Short mmCIF file of C-alpha atoms in Angstrom, two decimals:
data_model
loop_
_atom_site.label_atom_id
_atom_site.label_comp_id
_atom_site.label_asym_id
_atom_site.label_seq_id
_atom_site.Cartn_x
_atom_site.Cartn_y
_atom_site.Cartn_z
CA UNK A 1498 6.20 -3.35 17.90
CA UNK A 1499 8.30 -2.85 21.02
CA UNK A 1500 6.57 -3.84 24.23
CA UNK A 1501 7.01 -0.39 25.79
CA UNK A 1502 5.46 1.23 22.71
CA UNK A 1503 2.54 -1.18 22.80
CA UNK A 1504 1.76 -0.42 26.44
CA UNK A 1505 2.14 3.32 25.91
CA UNK A 1506 -0.37 3.20 23.06
CA UNK A 1507 -2.92 1.35 25.16
CA UNK A 1508 -2.35 3.68 28.14
CA UNK A 1509 -2.84 6.72 25.92
CA UNK A 1510 -6.13 5.45 24.51
CA UNK A 1511 -7.44 4.38 27.92
CA UNK A 1512 -6.65 7.84 29.31
CA UNK A 1513 -8.50 9.49 26.42
CA UNK A 1514 -11.44 7.15 26.96
CA UNK A 1515 -11.53 7.98 30.69
CA UNK A 1516 -11.36 11.70 29.93
CA UNK A 1517 -14.12 11.34 27.32
CA UNK A 1518 -11.88 13.15 24.88
CA UNK A 1519 -10.73 12.24 21.38
CA UNK A 1520 -7.10 12.53 20.26
CA UNK A 1521 -6.94 16.24 19.36
CA UNK A 1522 -4.60 18.23 17.13
CA UNK A 1523 -4.05 21.93 17.66
CA UNK A 1524 -6.40 23.35 15.05
CA UNK A 1525 -9.00 22.82 12.35
CA UNK A 1526 -7.44 22.56 8.87
CA UNK A 1527 -8.92 23.39 5.46
CA UNK A 1528 -7.90 21.23 2.50
CA UNK A 1529 -8.56 22.62 -1.02
CA UNK A 1530 -11.06 20.67 -3.10
CA UNK A 1531 -8.87 21.38 -6.13
CA UNK A 1532 -6.36 18.85 -4.78
CA UNK A 1533 -8.92 16.06 -5.26
CA UNK A 1534 -10.37 16.91 -8.67
CA UNK A 1535 -7.64 18.69 -10.63
CA UNK A 1536 -5.83 16.99 -13.51
CA UNK A 1537 -2.91 19.31 -12.88
CA UNK A 1538 -2.66 18.30 -9.22
CA UNK A 1539 -2.75 14.63 -10.19
CA UNK A 1540 0.09 15.19 -12.68
CA UNK A 1541 2.12 16.84 -9.92
CA UNK A 1542 1.49 13.87 -7.63
CA UNK A 1543 2.37 11.48 -10.45
CA UNK A 1544 5.74 13.09 -11.09
CA UNK A 1545 6.76 13.92 -7.51
CA UNK A 1546 5.31 10.93 -5.66
CA UNK A 1547 4.00 7.98 -7.68
CA UNK A 1548 6.98 7.85 -10.07
CA UNK A 1549 9.58 8.50 -7.35
CA UNK A 1550 8.54 6.45 -4.31
CA UNK A 1551 8.00 2.74 -3.54
CA UNK A 1552 4.83 0.82 -4.34
CA UNK A 1553 4.10 -2.79 -3.32
CA UNK A 1554 2.67 -4.63 -6.34
CA UNK A 1555 3.32 -8.16 -5.05
CA UNK A 1556 3.77 -10.40 -2.04
CA UNK A 1557 6.99 -12.41 -1.90
CA UNK A 1558 5.06 -15.67 -2.25
CA UNK A 1559 3.89 -14.59 -5.71
CA UNK A 1560 7.49 -14.90 -6.93
CA UNK A 1561 8.07 -18.33 -5.44
CA UNK A 1562 11.43 -19.58 -6.61
CA UNK A 1563 13.98 -18.71 -9.27
CA UNK A 1564 12.36 -18.11 -12.64
CA UNK A 1565 9.04 -16.92 -11.23
CA UNK A 1566 7.61 -13.85 -12.93
CA UNK A 1567 4.60 -11.59 -12.57
CA UNK A 1568 3.14 -8.97 -14.88
CA UNK A 1569 1.59 -5.89 -13.27
CA UNK A 1570 1.19 -2.13 -13.47
CA UNK A 1571 2.91 0.36 -11.19
CA UNK A 1572 2.01 4.04 -11.40
CA UNK A 1573 0.36 3.33 -14.77
CA UNK A 1574 3.55 1.82 -16.18
CA UNK A 1575 3.69 -1.79 -17.50
CA UNK A 1576 6.01 -3.74 -15.22
CA UNK A 1577 7.54 -7.22 -15.29
CA UNK A 1578 8.69 -8.65 -11.95
CA UNK A 1579 11.13 -11.57 -12.03
CA UNK A 1580 13.16 -13.67 -9.64
CA UNK A 1581 16.46 -14.31 -11.38
CA UNK A 1582 18.69 -17.40 -11.16
CA UNK A 1583 20.35 -16.03 -8.03
CA UNK A 1584 16.94 -15.60 -6.36
CA UNK A 1585 17.04 -11.81 -6.55
CA UNK A 1586 13.82 -9.96 -7.35
CA UNK A 1587 14.10 -7.62 -10.34
CA UNK A 1588 11.66 -5.17 -11.88
CA UNK A 1589 11.64 -4.04 -15.51
CA UNK A 1590 9.41 -2.11 -17.84
CA UNK A 1591 7.47 -4.79 -19.72
CA UNK A 1592 8.53 -3.33 -23.05
CA UNK A 1593 10.78 -4.79 -25.74
CA UNK A 1594 13.76 -2.50 -26.42
CA UNK A 1595 13.52 -3.13 -30.17
CA UNK A 1596 10.31 -1.35 -31.16
CA UNK A 1597 8.33 -1.10 -27.96
CA UNK A 1598 6.07 -4.16 -28.08
CA UNK A 1599 4.71 -5.60 -24.86
CA UNK A 1600 7.18 -8.32 -23.98
CA UNK A 1601 5.15 -10.57 -21.66
CA UNK A 1602 1.43 -11.20 -22.06
CA UNK A 1603 0.95 -13.89 -19.38
CA UNK A 1604 -0.10 -12.73 -15.93
CA UNK A 1605 2.40 -14.96 -14.14
CA UNK A 1606 4.49 -18.09 -14.55
CA UNK A 1607 7.98 -19.50 -14.30
CA UNK A 1608 10.74 -19.21 -16.90
CA UNK A 1609 14.17 -17.65 -17.26
CA UNK A 1610 13.76 -16.28 -20.78
CA UNK A 1611 11.19 -13.95 -22.27
CA UNK A 1612 10.71 -13.71 -26.03
CA UNK A 1613 9.01 -10.75 -27.66
CA UNK A 1614 5.97 -11.84 -29.73
CA UNK A 1615 6.83 -9.33 -32.47
CA UNK A 1616 10.40 -10.14 -33.63
CA UNK A 1617 11.55 -12.74 -31.08
CA UNK A 1618 14.04 -10.59 -29.24
CA UNK A 1619 14.78 -12.63 -26.12
CA UNK A 1620 15.73 -11.46 -22.64
CA UNK A 1621 16.99 -13.25 -19.54
CA UNK A 1622 15.17 -12.99 -16.21
CA UNK A 1623 17.97 -10.65 -15.17
CA UNK A 1624 17.08 -8.31 -18.05
CA UNK A 1625 19.93 -8.86 -20.52
CA UNK A 1626 19.20 -9.18 -24.22
CA UNK A 1627 20.40 -12.72 -24.95
CA UNK A 1628 19.11 -13.27 -28.47
CA UNK A 1629 17.69 -11.49 -31.52
CA UNK A 1630 17.27 -12.97 -35.03
CA UNK A 1631 19.73 -11.64 -37.64
CA UNK A 1632 21.13 -9.20 -35.09
CA UNK A 1633 24.70 -9.17 -36.40
CA UNK A 1634 23.69 -8.39 -39.98
CA UNK A 1635 20.81 -6.04 -39.27
CA UNK A 1636 22.01 -4.06 -36.25
CA UNK A 1637 25.66 -3.41 -36.98
CA UNK A 1638 27.21 -1.17 -34.34
CA UNK A 1639 24.45 -1.73 -31.78
CA UNK A 1640 25.78 -2.95 -28.42
CA UNK A 1641 23.52 -5.69 -27.03
CA UNK A 1642 24.70 -4.97 -23.51
CA UNK A 1643 23.20 -1.48 -23.75
CA UNK A 1644 19.70 -2.54 -24.75
CA UNK A 1645 18.61 -4.89 -22.03
CA UNK A 1646 15.23 -4.37 -20.43
CA UNK A 1647 14.81 -1.01 -18.73
CA UNK A 1648 15.26 -1.76 -15.04
CA UNK A 1649 13.41 -0.16 -12.13
CA UNK A 1650 14.65 0.06 -8.54
CA UNK A 1651 13.22 -2.92 -6.64
CA UNK A 1652 13.66 -4.62 -3.29
CA UNK A 1653 12.16 -7.56 -1.44
CA UNK A 1654 11.50 -6.57 2.18
CA UNK A 1655 8.99 -7.32 4.96
CA UNK A 1656 7.37 -10.01 2.82
CA UNK A 1657 6.49 -7.61 0.00
CA UNK A 1658 8.03 -6.66 -3.34
CA UNK A 1659 8.72 -2.93 -3.55
CA UNK A 1660 9.17 -1.08 -6.84
CA UNK A 1661 9.99 2.53 -7.66
CA UNK A 1662 8.74 3.25 -11.21
CA UNK A 1663 11.73 5.41 -12.11
CA UNK A 1664 13.48 3.76 -15.09
CA UNK A 1665 17.22 3.67 -14.59
CA UNK A 1666 16.97 5.41 -11.22
CA UNK A 1667 18.27 4.44 -7.81
CA UNK A 1668 16.51 4.38 -4.45
CA UNK A 1669 17.61 3.78 -0.86
CA UNK A 1670 14.79 1.53 0.37
CA UNK A 1671 16.42 0.86 3.73
CA UNK A 1672 16.67 4.54 4.54
CA UNK A 1673 13.13 5.24 3.35
CA UNK A 1674 11.52 2.58 5.52
CA UNK A 1675 13.92 2.93 8.47
CA UNK A 1676 11.50 4.87 10.74
CA UNK A 1677 9.05 1.95 10.68
CA UNK A 1678 11.24 -0.98 9.65
CA UNK A 1679 11.27 -2.83 12.97
CA UNK A 1680 7.51 -2.63 13.43
CA UNK A 1681 6.75 -3.75 9.89
CA UNK A 1682 9.28 -6.57 10.10
CA UNK A 1683 7.69 -7.76 13.34
CA UNK A 1684 4.41 -8.42 11.51
CA UNK A 1685 6.01 -11.49 9.95
CA UNK A 1686 4.54 -11.02 6.48
CA UNK A 1687 7.47 -12.91 4.94
CA UNK A 1688 6.11 -16.03 6.65
CA UNK A 1689 2.53 -15.45 5.54
CA UNK A 1690 0.55 -16.63 2.54
CA UNK A 1691 -2.32 -15.15 0.56
CA UNK A 1692 -5.66 -16.46 1.82
CA UNK A 1693 -7.91 -14.14 -0.19
CA UNK A 1694 -7.34 -11.55 -2.88
CA UNK A 1695 -9.75 -8.99 -4.35
CA UNK A 1696 -9.41 -6.10 -6.78
CA UNK A 1697 -11.70 -3.10 -6.93
CA UNK A 1698 -11.97 -0.03 -9.14
CA UNK A 1699 -13.15 3.05 -7.27
CA UNK A 1700 -14.33 6.30 -8.86
CA UNK A 1701 -12.63 8.30 -6.13
CA UNK A 1702 -9.38 10.15 -5.62
CA UNK A 1703 -6.69 8.06 -3.93
CA UNK A 1704 -6.43 10.54 -1.05
CA UNK A 1705 -10.12 10.17 -0.21
CA UNK A 1706 -9.61 6.42 0.09
CA UNK A 1707 -6.59 6.75 2.38
CA UNK A 1708 -8.27 9.43 4.49
CA UNK A 1709 -11.28 7.18 5.06
CA UNK A 1710 -9.10 4.66 6.85
CA UNK A 1711 -7.11 6.87 9.20
CA UNK A 1712 -9.87 8.37 11.34
CA UNK A 1713 -12.54 6.84 13.58
CA UNK A 1714 -14.98 9.77 13.43
CA UNK A 1715 -17.12 8.01 10.81
CA UNK A 1716 -17.22 4.52 12.33
CA UNK A 1717 -20.47 4.70 14.31
CA UNK A 1718 -22.34 6.20 11.35
CA UNK A 1719 -20.85 4.81 8.13
CA UNK A 1720 -20.20 1.35 9.60
CA UNK A 1721 -23.23 1.06 11.89
CA UNK A 1722 -24.35 -2.15 10.13
CA UNK A 1723 -20.92 -3.82 10.18
CA UNK A 1724 -18.03 -3.01 12.54
CA UNK A 1725 -19.20 0.28 14.04
CA UNK A 1726 -20.72 -1.16 17.25
CA UNK A 1727 -17.46 -2.96 18.06
CA UNK A 1728 -15.27 0.16 18.02
CA UNK A 1729 -15.04 3.17 20.30
CA UNK A 1730 -16.87 6.23 19.02
CA UNK A 1731 -14.49 8.82 17.52
CA UNK A 1732 -11.45 7.53 19.37
CA UNK A 1733 -8.14 6.83 17.67
CA UNK A 1734 -4.52 7.93 17.77
CA UNK A 1735 -1.80 8.39 15.19
CA UNK A 1736 1.93 8.97 14.95
CA UNK A 1737 4.01 10.00 11.94
CA UNK A 1738 7.35 8.31 11.25
CA UNK A 1739 8.96 10.20 8.40
CA UNK A 1740 6.43 10.03 5.55
CA UNK A 1741 4.73 7.00 7.08
CA UNK A 1742 2.07 6.76 9.75
CA UNK A 1743 0.70 4.41 12.37
CA UNK A 1744 -2.98 4.75 13.34
CA UNK A 1745 -4.57 2.84 16.23
CA UNK A 1746 -8.36 2.39 16.31
CA UNK A 1747 -9.50 0.78 19.58
CA UNK A 1748 -12.33 -1.68 19.93
CA UNK A 1749 -14.76 -1.39 22.84
CA UNK A 1750 -13.05 -4.33 24.58
CA UNK A 1751 -10.02 -2.16 25.34
CA UNK A 1752 -12.00 -0.29 28.02
CA UNK A 1753 -12.34 -3.52 30.03
CA UNK A 1754 -8.58 -3.99 30.48
CA UNK A 1755 -7.46 -4.17 34.10
CA UNK A 1756 -4.13 -3.00 35.54
CA UNK A 1757 -3.80 -6.33 37.31
CA UNK A 1758 -3.54 -8.04 33.92
CA UNK A 1759 -1.16 -5.49 32.37
CA UNK A 1760 1.34 -8.13 31.30
CA UNK A 1761 -1.41 -9.72 29.21
CA UNK A 1762 -2.23 -6.52 27.33
CA UNK A 1763 -1.72 -6.75 23.57
CA UNK A 1764 -2.85 -3.98 21.26
CA UNK A 1765 -3.83 -6.37 18.45
CA UNK A 1766 -6.34 -8.04 20.77
CA UNK A 1767 -8.21 -4.79 21.35
CA UNK A 1768 -7.57 -2.51 18.36
CA UNK A 1769 -6.96 -2.35 14.65
CA UNK A 1770 -3.51 -1.01 13.87
CA UNK A 1771 -3.18 0.61 10.45
CA UNK A 1772 0.22 1.34 8.93
CA UNK A 1773 0.17 3.81 6.05
CA UNK A 1774 3.41 3.32 4.14
CA UNK A 1775 3.54 6.33 1.90
CA UNK A 1776 2.31 6.68 -0.72
CA UNK A 1777 0.11 3.73 -1.74
CA UNK A 1778 0.51 0.86 0.73
CA UNK A 1779 -1.56 0.25 3.86
CA UNK A 1780 -1.34 -2.65 6.29
CA UNK A 1781 -4.40 -3.27 8.43
CA UNK A 1782 -3.22 -5.41 11.33
CA UNK A 1783 -5.93 -7.60 12.81
CA UNK A 1784 -5.71 -9.98 15.75
CA UNK A 1785 -4.42 -12.96 13.76
CA UNK A 1786 -3.76 -11.70 10.22
CA UNK A 1787 -2.83 -8.69 8.10
CA UNK A 1788 -4.84 -7.06 5.33
CA UNK A 1789 -2.47 -5.62 2.74
CA UNK A 1790 -4.02 -2.83 0.67
CA UNK A 1791 -2.23 -1.34 -2.29
CA UNK A 1792 -3.67 1.36 -4.53
CA UNK A 1793 -3.06 2.29 -8.15
CA UNK A 1794 -4.23 5.86 -8.82
CA UNK A 1795 -4.93 6.31 -12.52
CA UNK A 1796 -6.52 9.76 -12.50
CA UNK A 1797 -7.86 12.41 -10.14
CA UNK A 1798 -11.12 10.49 -9.82
CA UNK A 1799 -10.09 6.89 -10.41
CA UNK A 1800 -8.18 4.45 -8.20
CA UNK A 1801 -7.57 0.74 -8.55
CA UNK A 1802 -7.19 -1.20 -5.32
CA UNK A 1803 -5.91 -4.61 -4.40
CA UNK A 1804 -7.04 -6.00 -1.03
CA UNK A 1805 -5.25 -9.12 0.19
CA UNK A 1806 -5.66 -11.09 3.41
CA UNK A 1807 -2.26 -12.42 4.48
CA UNK A 1808 -2.31 -15.22 7.04
CA UNK A 1809 0.39 -17.12 8.95
CA UNK A 1810 1.61 -20.37 7.40
CA UNK A 1811 1.82 -22.02 10.81
CA UNK A 1812 2.12 -21.32 14.52
CA UNK A 1813 -0.35 -20.39 17.28
CA UNK A 1814 -2.17 -17.77 15.20
CA UNK A 1815 -2.90 -20.34 12.48
CA UNK A 1816 -4.00 -23.25 14.65
CA UNK A 1817 -7.52 -24.53 14.06
CA UNK A 1818 -8.23 -22.03 11.27
CA UNK A 1819 -9.17 -23.29 7.84
CA UNK A 1820 -9.74 -21.56 4.50
CA UNK A 1821 -13.38 -20.87 5.38
CA UNK A 1822 -12.34 -19.02 8.54
CA UNK A 1823 -9.92 -16.76 6.67
CA UNK A 1824 -12.40 -16.16 3.83
CA UNK A 1825 -15.06 -15.17 6.37
CA UNK A 1826 -12.70 -12.61 7.92
CA UNK A 1827 -11.73 -11.32 4.50
CA UNK A 1828 -15.40 -10.89 3.58
CA UNK A 1829 -16.05 -8.85 6.72
CA UNK A 1830 -13.15 -6.57 5.81
CA UNK A 1831 -14.43 -6.27 2.24
CA UNK A 1832 -17.95 -5.38 3.37
CA UNK A 1833 -16.55 -2.67 5.64
CA UNK A 1834 -14.22 -1.22 3.03
CA UNK A 1835 -16.93 -1.29 0.38
CA UNK A 1836 -18.97 0.97 2.67
CA UNK A 1837 -16.01 3.37 2.68
CA UNK A 1838 -15.57 3.11 -1.08
CA UNK A 1839 -19.24 3.84 -1.75
CA UNK A 1840 -19.09 6.95 0.41
CA UNK A 1841 -15.78 7.92 -1.19
CA UNK A 1842 -17.30 7.82 -4.66
CA UNK A 1843 -20.12 10.02 -3.40
CA UNK A 1844 -17.56 12.45 -1.99
CA UNK A 1845 -15.73 12.56 -5.32
CA UNK A 1846 -18.95 13.38 -7.17
CA UNK A 1847 -19.83 15.97 -4.55
CA UNK A 1848 -16.47 17.69 -4.81
CA UNK A 1849 -16.72 17.77 -8.60
CA UNK A 1850 -20.07 19.56 -8.30
CA UNK A 1851 -18.48 22.74 -7.01
CA UNK A 1852 -20.53 22.79 -3.80
CA UNK A 1853 -17.41 23.03 -1.63
CA UNK A 1854 -14.18 24.95 -2.02
CA UNK A 1855 -12.48 23.14 0.84
CA UNK A 1856 -12.70 20.01 2.97
CA UNK A 1857 -12.71 20.74 6.69
CA UNK A 1858 -10.56 18.49 8.89
CA UNK A 1859 -11.57 18.63 12.54
CA UNK A 1860 -9.08 18.55 15.40
CA UNK A 1861 -9.73 14.81 15.83
CA UNK A 1862 -8.98 14.28 12.12
CA UNK A 1863 -5.34 15.31 12.42
CA UNK A 1864 -4.07 12.22 10.63
CA UNK A 1865 -5.69 13.53 7.43
CA UNK A 1866 -3.81 16.79 7.74
CA UNK A 1867 -0.55 14.94 8.41
CA UNK A 1868 -1.07 12.81 5.30
CA UNK A 1869 -1.74 15.85 3.11
CA UNK A 1870 1.25 17.73 4.53
CA UNK A 1871 3.43 14.83 3.44
CA UNK A 1872 2.03 15.05 -0.09
CA UNK A 1873 2.63 18.80 -0.20
CA UNK A 1874 6.19 18.36 1.07
CA UNK A 1875 7.13 15.89 -1.68
CA UNK A 1876 5.57 18.05 -4.38
CA UNK A 1877 7.31 21.14 -3.02
CA UNK A 1878 10.67 19.37 -2.90
CA UNK A 1879 10.27 18.07 -6.45
CA UNK A 1880 9.27 21.42 -7.90
CA UNK A 1881 12.10 23.22 -6.11
CA UNK A 1882 14.72 20.86 -7.53
#
């Protein structure tokens, strides 16, 4: 984050605090309940968003060295991530091109060749079909070079592996992330390691989960037993950068900052900064580490989540901090998010009951409206094509 931006963010929040006013949008917005419970809406999101835009299924350290591989799911598709002999990260559908068997069963490992357990068709880590028993006699006229693994657009950037689950497609990752690239790069996630890693299944729509993290209105109530007392009541700010968003949620310590010490102001010392990288990646920036959250929506009322605490390998932020310290911080984050997830599941059940036709976003919940406008824009663009 540029220094001028950092100071402007703190100034803005201090001014709002002094004025006893939240960050207000122009108007109240109504969001249709149908968007959270409808199978049809989820299918539209699947086709226009989840299958067309980048997800972050892995941290760079999980593909550590040439030959490393990782099996995962992206937008409900079986995916194989590899690092080929040149060190380039590749993504493929984890499906043999012969008769559709799952190619790789192991969760992760290191090898440059993958052999199908059904008929021993063998593929290189770069996707080419390099061997198949009796191929010349049994598959006359079939061009091996045309039946390599089905590749997906992939890129290693900002310490994460990004995949677009669009077989055979192309994607300009640099252009997509450009509005936030410098800020995300400055987090230094490429030089971090995984200190803790949890997976959760939530019976809630993916939008409910995202929305719960981008407003501070609920903090003093929903998180009264955990982090609520340490944060300002209903005070936050947000900015949209293309489809992405930065939210800043100040802690109570920010109010004690003095102009005389302005050069010592740092937003991470006095606020949580949350980057929402559309559609399914969030980065919760804490004082000395980053919590990477990636979601896997599987239905209108079901979302898988991975919550990972990324910590610096070395340097001032890592000094004097052992595994127990990082695990303790991760557990605090998990306790807080589990409070959100429990409420989110209750919301999902409530919306399915038919009690409400709309959700009402207040003027200080403008980030929720911004997020939903982005969803609507991608669906509209897809359906107009």
